[in-house]
PDB file of C-alpha atoms in Angstrom:
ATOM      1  CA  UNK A  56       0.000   0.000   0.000  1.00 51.00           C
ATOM      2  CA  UNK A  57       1.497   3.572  -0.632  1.00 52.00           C
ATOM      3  CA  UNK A  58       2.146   5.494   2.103  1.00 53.00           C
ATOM      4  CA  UNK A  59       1.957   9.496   1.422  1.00 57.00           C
ATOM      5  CA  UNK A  60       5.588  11.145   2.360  1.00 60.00           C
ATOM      6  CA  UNK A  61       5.866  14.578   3.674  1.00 60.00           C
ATOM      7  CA  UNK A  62       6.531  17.112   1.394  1.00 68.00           C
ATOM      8  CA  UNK A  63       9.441  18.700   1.848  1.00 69.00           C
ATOM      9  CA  UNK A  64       7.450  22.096   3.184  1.00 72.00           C
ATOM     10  CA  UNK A  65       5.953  19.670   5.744  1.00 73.00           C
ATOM     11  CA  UNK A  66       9.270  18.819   6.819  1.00 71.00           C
ATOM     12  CA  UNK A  67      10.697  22.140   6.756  1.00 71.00           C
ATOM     13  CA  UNK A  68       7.735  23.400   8.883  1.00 75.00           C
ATOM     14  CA  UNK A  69       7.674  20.603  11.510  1.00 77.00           C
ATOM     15  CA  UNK A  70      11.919  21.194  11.789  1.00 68.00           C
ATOM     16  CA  UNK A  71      11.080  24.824  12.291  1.00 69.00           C
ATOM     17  CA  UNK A  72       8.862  24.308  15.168  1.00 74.00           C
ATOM     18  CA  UNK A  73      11.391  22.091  16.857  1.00 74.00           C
ATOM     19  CA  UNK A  74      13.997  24.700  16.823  1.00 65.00           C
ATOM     20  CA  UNK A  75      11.161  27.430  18.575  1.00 70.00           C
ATOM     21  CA  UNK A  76      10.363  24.691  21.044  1.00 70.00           C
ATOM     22  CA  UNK A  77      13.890  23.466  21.999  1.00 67.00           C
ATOM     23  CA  UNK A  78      14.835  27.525  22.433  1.00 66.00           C
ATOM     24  CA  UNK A  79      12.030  29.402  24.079  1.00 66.00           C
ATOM     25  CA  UNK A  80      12.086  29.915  27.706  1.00 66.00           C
ATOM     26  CA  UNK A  81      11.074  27.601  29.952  1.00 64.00           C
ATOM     27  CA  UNK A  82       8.487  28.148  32.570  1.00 61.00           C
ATOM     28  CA  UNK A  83      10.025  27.501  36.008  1.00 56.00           C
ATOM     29  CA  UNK A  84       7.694  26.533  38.926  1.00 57.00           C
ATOM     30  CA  UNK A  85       8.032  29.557  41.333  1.00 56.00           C
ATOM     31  CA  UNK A  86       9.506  28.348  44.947  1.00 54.00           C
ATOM     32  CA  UNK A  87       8.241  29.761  48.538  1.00 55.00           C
ATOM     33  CA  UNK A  88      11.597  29.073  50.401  1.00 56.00           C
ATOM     34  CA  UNK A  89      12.094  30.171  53.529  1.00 58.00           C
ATOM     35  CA  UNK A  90      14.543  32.555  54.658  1.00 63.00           C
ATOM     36  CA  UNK A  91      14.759  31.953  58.568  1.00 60.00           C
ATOM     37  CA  UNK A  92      13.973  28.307  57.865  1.00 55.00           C
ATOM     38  CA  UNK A  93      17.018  27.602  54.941  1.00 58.00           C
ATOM     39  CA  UNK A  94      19.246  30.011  57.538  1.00 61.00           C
ATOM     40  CA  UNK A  95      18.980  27.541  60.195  1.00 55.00           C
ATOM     41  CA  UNK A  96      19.115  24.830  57.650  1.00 54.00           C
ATOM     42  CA  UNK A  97      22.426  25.797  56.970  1.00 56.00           C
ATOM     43  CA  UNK A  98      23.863  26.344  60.476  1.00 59.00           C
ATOM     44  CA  UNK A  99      27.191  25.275  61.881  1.00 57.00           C
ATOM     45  CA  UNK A 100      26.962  22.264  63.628  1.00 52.00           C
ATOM     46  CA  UNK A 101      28.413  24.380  66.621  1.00 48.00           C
ATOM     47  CA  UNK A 102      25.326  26.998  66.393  1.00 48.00           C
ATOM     48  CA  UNK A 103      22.862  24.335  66.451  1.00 48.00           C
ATOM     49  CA  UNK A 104      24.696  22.191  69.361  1.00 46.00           C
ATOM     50  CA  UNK A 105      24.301  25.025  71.289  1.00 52.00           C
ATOM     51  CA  UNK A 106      20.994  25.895  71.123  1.00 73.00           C
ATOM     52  CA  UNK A 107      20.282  22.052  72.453  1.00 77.00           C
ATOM     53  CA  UNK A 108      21.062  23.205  75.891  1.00 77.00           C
ATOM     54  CA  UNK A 109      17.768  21.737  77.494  1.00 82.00           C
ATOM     55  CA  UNK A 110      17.033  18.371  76.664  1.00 85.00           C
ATOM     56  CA  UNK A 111      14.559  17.539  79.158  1.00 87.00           C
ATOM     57  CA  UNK A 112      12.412  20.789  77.566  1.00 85.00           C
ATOM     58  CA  UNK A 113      13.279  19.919  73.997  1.00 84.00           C
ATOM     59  CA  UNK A 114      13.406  16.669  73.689  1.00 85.00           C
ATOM     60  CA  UNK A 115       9.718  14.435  73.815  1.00 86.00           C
ATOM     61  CA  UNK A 116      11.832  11.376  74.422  1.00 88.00           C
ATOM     62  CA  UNK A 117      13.765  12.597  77.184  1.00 89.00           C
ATOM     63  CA  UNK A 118      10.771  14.326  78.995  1.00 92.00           C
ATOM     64  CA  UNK A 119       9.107  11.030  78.476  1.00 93.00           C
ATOM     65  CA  UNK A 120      11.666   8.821  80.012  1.00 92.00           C
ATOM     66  CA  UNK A 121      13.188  11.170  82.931  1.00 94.00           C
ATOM     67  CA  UNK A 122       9.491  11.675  83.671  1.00 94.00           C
ATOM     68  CA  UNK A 123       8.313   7.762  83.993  1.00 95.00           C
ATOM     69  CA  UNK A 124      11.153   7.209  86.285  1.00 95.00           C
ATOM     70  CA  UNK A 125      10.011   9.969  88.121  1.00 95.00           C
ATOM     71  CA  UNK A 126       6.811   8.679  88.247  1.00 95.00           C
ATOM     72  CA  UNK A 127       7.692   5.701  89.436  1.00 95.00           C
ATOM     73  CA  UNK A 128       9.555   6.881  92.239  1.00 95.00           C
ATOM     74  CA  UNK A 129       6.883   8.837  93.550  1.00 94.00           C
ATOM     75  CA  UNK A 130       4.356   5.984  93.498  1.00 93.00           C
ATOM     76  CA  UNK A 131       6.817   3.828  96.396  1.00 91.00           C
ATOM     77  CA  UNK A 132       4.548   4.032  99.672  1.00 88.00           C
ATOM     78  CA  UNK A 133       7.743   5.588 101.575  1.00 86.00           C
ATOM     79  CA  UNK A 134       6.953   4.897 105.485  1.00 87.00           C
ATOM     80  CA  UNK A 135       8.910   6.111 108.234  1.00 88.00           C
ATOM     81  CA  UNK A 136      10.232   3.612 110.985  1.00 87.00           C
ATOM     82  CA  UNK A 137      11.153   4.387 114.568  1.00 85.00           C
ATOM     83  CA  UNK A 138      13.426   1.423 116.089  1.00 85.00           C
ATOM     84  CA  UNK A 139      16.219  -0.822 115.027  1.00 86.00           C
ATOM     85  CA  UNK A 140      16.938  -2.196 111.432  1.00 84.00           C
ATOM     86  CA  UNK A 141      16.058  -6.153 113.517  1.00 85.00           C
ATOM     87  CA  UNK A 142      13.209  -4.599 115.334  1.00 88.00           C
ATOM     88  CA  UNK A 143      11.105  -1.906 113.982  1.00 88.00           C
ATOM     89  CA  UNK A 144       7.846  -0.639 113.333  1.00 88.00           C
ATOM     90  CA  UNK A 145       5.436   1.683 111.526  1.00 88.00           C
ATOM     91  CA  UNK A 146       4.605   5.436 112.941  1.00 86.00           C
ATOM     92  CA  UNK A 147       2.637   7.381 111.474  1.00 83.00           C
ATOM     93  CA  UNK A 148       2.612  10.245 114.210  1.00 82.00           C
ATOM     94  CA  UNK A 149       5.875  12.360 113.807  1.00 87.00           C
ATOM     95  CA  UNK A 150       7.269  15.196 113.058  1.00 90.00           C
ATOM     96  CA  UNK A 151       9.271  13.304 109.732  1.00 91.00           C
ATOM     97  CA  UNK A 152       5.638  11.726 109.087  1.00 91.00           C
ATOM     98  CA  UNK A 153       3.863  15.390 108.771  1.00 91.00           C
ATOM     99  CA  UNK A 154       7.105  16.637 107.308  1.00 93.00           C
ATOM    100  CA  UNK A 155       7.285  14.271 103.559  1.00 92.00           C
ATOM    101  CA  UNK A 156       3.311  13.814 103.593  1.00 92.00           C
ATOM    102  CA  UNK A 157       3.708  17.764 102.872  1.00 93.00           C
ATOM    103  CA  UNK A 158       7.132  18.990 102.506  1.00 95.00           C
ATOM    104  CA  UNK A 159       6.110  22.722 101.664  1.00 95.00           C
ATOM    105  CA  UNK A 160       3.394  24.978 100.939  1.00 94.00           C
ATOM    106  CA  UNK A 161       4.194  24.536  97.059  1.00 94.00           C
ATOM    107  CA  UNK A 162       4.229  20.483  96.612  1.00 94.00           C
ATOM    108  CA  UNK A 163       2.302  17.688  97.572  1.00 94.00           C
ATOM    109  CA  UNK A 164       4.161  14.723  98.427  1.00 93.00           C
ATOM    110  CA  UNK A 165       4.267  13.090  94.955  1.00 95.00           C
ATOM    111  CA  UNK A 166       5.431  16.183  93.602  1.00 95.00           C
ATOM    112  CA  UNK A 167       8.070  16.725  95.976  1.00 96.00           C
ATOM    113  CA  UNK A 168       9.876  13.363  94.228  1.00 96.00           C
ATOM    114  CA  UNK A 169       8.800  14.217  90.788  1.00 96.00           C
ATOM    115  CA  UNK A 170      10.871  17.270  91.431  1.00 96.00           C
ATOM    116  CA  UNK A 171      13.933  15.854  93.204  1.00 97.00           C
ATOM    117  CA  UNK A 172      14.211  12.753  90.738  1.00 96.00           C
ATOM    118  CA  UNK A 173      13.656  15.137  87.879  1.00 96.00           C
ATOM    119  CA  UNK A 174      16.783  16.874  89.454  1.00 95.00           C
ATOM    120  CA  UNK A 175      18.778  13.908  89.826  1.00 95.00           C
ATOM    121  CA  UNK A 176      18.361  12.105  86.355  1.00 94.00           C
ATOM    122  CA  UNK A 177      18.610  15.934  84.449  1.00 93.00           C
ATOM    123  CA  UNK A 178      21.493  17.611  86.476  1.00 92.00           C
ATOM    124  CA  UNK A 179      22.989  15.064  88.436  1.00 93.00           C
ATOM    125  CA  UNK A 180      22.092  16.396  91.598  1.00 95.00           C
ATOM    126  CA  UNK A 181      19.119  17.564  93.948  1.00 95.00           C
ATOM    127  CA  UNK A 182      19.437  19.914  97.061  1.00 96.00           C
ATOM    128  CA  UNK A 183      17.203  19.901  99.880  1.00 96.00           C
ATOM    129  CA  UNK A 184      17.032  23.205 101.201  1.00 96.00           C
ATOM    130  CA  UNK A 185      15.935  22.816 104.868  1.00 96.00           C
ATOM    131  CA  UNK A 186      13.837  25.512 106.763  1.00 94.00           C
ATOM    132  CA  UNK A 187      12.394  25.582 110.044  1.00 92.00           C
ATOM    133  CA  UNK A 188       9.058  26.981 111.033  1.00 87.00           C
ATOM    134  CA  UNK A 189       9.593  30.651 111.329  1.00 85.00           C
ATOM    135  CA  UNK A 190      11.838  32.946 110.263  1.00 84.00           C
ATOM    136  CA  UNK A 191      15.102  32.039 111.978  1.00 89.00           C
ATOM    137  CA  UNK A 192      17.799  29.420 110.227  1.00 92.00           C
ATOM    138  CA  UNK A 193      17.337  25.865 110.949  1.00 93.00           C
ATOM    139  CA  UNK A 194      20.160  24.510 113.895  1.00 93.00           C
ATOM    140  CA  UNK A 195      21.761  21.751 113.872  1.00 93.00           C
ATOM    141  CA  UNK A 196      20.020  18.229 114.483  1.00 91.00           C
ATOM    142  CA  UNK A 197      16.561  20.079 114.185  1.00 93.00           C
ATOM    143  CA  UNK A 198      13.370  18.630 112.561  1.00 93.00           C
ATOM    144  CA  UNK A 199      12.742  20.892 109.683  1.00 95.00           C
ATOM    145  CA  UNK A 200       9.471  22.100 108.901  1.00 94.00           C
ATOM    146  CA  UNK A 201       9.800  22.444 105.196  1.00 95.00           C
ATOM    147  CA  UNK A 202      12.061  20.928 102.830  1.00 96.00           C
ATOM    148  CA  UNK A 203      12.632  22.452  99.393  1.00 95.00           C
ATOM    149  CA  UNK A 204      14.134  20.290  96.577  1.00 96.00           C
ATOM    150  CA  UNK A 205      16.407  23.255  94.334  1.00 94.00           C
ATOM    151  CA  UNK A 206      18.583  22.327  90.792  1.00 92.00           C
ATOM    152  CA  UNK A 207      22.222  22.356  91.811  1.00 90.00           C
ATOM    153  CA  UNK A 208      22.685  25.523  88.837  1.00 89.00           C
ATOM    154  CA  UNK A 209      21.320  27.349  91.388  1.00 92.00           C
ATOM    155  CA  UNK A 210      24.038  26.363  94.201  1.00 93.00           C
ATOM    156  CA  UNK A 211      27.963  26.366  94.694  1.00 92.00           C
ATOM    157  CA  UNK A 212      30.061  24.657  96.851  1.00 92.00           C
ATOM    158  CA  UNK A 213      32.247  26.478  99.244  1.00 92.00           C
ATOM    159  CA  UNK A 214      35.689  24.970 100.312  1.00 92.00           C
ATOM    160  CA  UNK A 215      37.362  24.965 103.172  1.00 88.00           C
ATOM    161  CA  UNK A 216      40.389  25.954 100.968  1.00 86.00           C
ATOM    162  CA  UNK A 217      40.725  25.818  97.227  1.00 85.00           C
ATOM    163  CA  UNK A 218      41.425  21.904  96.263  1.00 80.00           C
ATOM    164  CA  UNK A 219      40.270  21.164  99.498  1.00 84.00           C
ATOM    165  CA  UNK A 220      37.074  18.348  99.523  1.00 85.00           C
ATOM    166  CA  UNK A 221      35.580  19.873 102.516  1.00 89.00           C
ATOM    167  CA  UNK A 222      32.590  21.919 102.697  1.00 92.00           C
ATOM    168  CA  UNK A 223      32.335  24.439 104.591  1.00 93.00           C
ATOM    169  CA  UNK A 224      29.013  26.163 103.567  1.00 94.00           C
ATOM    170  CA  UNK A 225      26.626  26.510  99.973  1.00 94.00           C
ATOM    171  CA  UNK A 226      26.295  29.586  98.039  1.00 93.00           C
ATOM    172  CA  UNK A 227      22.593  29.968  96.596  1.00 93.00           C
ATOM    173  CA  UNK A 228      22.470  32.022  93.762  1.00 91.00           C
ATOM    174  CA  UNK A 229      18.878  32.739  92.890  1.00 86.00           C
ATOM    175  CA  UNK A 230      19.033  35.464  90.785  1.00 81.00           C
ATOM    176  CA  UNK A 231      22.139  38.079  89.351  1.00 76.00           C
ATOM    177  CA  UNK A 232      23.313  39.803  92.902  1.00 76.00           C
ATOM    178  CA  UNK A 233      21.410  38.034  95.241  1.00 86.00           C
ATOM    179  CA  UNK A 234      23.174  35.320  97.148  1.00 90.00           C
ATOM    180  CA  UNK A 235      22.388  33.444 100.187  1.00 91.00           C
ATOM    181  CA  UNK A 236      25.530  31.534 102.073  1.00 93.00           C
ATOM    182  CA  UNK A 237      23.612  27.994 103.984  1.00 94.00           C
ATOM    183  CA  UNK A 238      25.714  26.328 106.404  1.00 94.00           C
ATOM    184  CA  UNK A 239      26.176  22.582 105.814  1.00 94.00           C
ATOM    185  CA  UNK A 240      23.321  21.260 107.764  1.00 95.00           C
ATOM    186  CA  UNK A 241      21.048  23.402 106.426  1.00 96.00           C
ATOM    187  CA  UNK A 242      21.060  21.185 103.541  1.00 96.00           C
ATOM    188  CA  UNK A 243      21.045  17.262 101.653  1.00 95.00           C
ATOM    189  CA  UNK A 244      22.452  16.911  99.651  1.00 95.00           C
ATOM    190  CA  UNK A 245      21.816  14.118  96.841  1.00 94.00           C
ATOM    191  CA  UNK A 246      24.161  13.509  93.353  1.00 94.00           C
ATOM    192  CA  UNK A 247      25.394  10.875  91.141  1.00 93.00           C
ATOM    193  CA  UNK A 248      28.809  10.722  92.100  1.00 91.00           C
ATOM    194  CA  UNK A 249      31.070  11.690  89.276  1.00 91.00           C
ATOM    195  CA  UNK A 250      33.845   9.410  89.624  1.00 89.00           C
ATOM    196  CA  UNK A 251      36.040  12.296  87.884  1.00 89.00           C
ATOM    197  CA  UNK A 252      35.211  14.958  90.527  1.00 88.00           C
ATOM    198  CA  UNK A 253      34.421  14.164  93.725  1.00 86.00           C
ATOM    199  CA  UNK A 254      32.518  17.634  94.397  1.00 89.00           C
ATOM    200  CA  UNK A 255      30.219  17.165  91.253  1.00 89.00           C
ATOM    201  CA  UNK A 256      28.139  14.930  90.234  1.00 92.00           C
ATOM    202  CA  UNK A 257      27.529  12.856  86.933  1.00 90.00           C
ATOM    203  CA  UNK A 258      23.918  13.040  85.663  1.00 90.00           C
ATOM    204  CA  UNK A 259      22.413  10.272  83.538  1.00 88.00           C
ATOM    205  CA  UNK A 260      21.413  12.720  80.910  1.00 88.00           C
ATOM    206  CA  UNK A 261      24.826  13.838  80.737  1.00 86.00           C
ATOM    207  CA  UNK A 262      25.549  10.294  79.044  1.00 84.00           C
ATOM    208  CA  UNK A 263      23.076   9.807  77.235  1.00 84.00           C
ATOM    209  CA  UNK A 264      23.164  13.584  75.153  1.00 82.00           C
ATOM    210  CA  UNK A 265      25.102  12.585  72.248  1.00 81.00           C
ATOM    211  CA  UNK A 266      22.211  10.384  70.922  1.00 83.00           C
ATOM    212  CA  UNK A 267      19.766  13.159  72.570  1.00 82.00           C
ATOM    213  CA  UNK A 268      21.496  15.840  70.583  1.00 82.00           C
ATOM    214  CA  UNK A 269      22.234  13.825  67.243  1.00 83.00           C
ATOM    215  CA  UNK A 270      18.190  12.800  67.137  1.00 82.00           C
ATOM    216  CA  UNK A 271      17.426  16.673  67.947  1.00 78.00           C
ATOM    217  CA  UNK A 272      19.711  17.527  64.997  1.00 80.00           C
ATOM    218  CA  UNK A 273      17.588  15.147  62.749  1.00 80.00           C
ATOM    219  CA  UNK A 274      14.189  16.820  63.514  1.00 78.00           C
ATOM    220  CA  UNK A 275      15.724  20.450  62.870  1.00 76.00           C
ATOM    221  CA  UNK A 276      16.669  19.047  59.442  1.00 76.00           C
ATOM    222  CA  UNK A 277      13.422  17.283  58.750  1.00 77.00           C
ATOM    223  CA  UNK A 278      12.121  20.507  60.087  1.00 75.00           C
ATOM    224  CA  UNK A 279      13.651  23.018  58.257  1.00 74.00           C
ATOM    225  CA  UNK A 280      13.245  20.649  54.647  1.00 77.00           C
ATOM    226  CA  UNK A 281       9.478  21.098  55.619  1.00 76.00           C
ATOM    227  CA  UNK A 282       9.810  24.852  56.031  1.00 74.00           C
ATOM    228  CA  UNK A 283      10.983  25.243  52.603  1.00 71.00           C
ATOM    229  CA  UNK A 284       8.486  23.373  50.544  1.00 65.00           C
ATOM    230  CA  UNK A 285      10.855  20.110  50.693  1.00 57.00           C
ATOM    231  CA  UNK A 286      14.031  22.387  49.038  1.00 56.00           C
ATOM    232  CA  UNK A 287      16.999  22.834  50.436  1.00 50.00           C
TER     233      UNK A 287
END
């Protein structure tokens, strides 16, 4: 069967075409990026490590966990004993009773743990702040009234002398200026002992930040690929 073949204006018409098509501009799909979003994309690993300075606040995983320990710790029926460790027995009517059943005007008893194992796992160490029931300092081998669980970035130790491992009082630092010196039995204190320093403690979270920190870094970049329409 004959087939009909292009005339040669045919072909010089279709060729023309192809050269218009292979050179006129391109439309290009217009981007929303980002500009806060790609600049933190682009940060120095050193910027962004620093900004992971609370991982117990930024961290689901790490509230999750340093909370259920909490949690847990709170839930033990703590009972106080009067006796010997052979021969002992339950009280329920004493001054230490009254004292952790509520330990200040601001917690409840199962707060009062949350808070000091909160302390512990985060920082490595939880004060006890002891006060009495007025406004005069606690003496020594007195009942407190109140006990108040603080952070340790709040306290200092004080030396006898410098590289000396003797305390001789705490320095309380509330706020810029403001400083309160607490003799050593105005205060428990409670730590992970930091077999590196015998004065500070080791918290668990202090191990456990490099995968804390590297996980962190992978949700900023998911993040920040979001932010920008998936373009980086």
């Amino acid at each position: 069967m004959a087939t009909m073949r292009p005339s040669l204006i045919d072909r010089a018409e279709r060729f023309g075409r192809d050269v218009i098509r292979a050179f006129a501009p391109r439309q290009v799909r217009q981007l929303v990026v980002n500009p806060t979003a790609t600049a933190e994309f682009w940060q120095g690993p050193r910027t962004r490590q620093q900004k992971f300075d609370d991982p117990y606040a930024q961290h689901a995983w790490v509230y999750a966990c340093v909370n259920a320990i909490a949690r847990n710790v709170a839930r033990i029926p703590w009972v106080i004993k009067t006796g010997t460790r052979k021969d002992s027995s339950i009280t329920e009517a004493t001054p230490w009773t009254r004292l952790f059943d509520r330990p200040n005007p601001l917690l409840s008893r199962t707060q009062f743990w949350v808070a000091t194992i909160v302390q512990l796992q985060v920082t490595g160490r939880s004060i006890w702040v002891k006060e009495s029931d007025s406004d005069r300092r606690i003496g020594p081998g007195e009942i407190p009234s109140e006990l108040w669980p603080i952070s340790k970035r709040f306290f200092e130790a004080v030396t006898e002398r410098q590289g000396s491992s003797k305390i001789v009082a705490w320095k309380y630092s509330p706020s810029a200026g403001h400083q309160v010196l607490y003799a050593p039995h105005e205060i428990v204190d409670h730590k992970h002992v930091n077999p590196n320093d015998f004065l500070g403690a080791l918290a668990p979270m202090d191990a456990a930040l490099q995968g804390a920190r590297l996980d962190h870094k992978a949700g900023r970049h998911g993040e920040s690929i979001m932010d920008n329409s998936a373009v980086h």
